[in-house]
């Protein structure tokens, strides 16, 4: 009699434990797991978001330092500048710019990856209130496949004629011409009369495309063998916005249509066509508003 009761008690206890364990596992599975992070200066940056910039944690710092050096040399940075960065990613440049801009300076970063924008707002804006970040839910196969918004609906939350510097690292390399034109028209509106735009891109002609196909210097296998529209080549028809290149003429027409002026165009050697230059870098354009006659 006693042993039958003991067996029942043990069976019930086992059942209760099993139910509790199942509940615990279900709750554990629902709890969002912390992503691995990379410790950089005083920040812990989610590694998966660093990877979405196209480069990994090991090069995060060196690329950031290279960016700032390039910007200082080509467009100049001043502590009181108002800087707009399109494609701010996980704050590679913004973190460096917190050390350059004074409290009178201002920075706005724009990106289409919501988690990156949220991370930057929680970690950078919290310490530097003059740094803010804006998310646009634009559809992009690579960076935001579920996006619902169109670039041409964007109106930047910025007063006319107020921005000193606009920066785009490898953003026009992921965009078609009508969308680039829309951004450039917005830049023309928000840029100060003496302001400058710094944008990297892939600029091609037949010889550069031939060199790219022969040399294959980048890890992305850039060949630009597919004409997408007049003066615009894509690398992979399955991922059209993965990498987009333009002829110089197509870019100049777009820049002129937006009412902007191309001040300089500096070649990078991503294609291997310019052997005197270090390998890898994209081409760079510096644009300004047209002088008032
Ligand atoms: C090559 S990553 C560079 C990120 C960052 N500037 C860096 O150096 O780490 C390009 C960034 O542009 C963003 N991007 C792509 N298309 C965009 C668009 N139409 N508008 C704004 N950002 C865009 C991507 O989400 C990505 O963060």
Short mmCIF file of C-alpha atoms in Angstrom, two decimals, residues 266-269 274-280:
data_model
loop_
_atom_site.label_atom_id
_atom_site.label_comp_id
_atom_site.label_asym_id
_atom_site.label_seq_id
_atom_site.Cartn_x
_atom_site.Cartn_y
_atom_site.Cartn_z
CA UNK A 266 39.41 60.93 -57.89
CA UNK A 267 40.07 57.45 -59.21
CA UNK A 268 40.28 54.45 -56.90
CA UNK A 269 41.90 51.22 -58.01
CA UNK A 274 45.21 52.20 -62.37
CA UNK A 275 48.29 50.24 -61.28
CA UNK A 276 50.01 53.33 -59.84
CA UNK A 277 47.27 53.64 -57.21
CA UNK A 278 46.90 51.35 -54.17
CA UNK A 279 44.51 48.47 -54.91
CA UNK A 280 40.97 48.31 -53.62
#
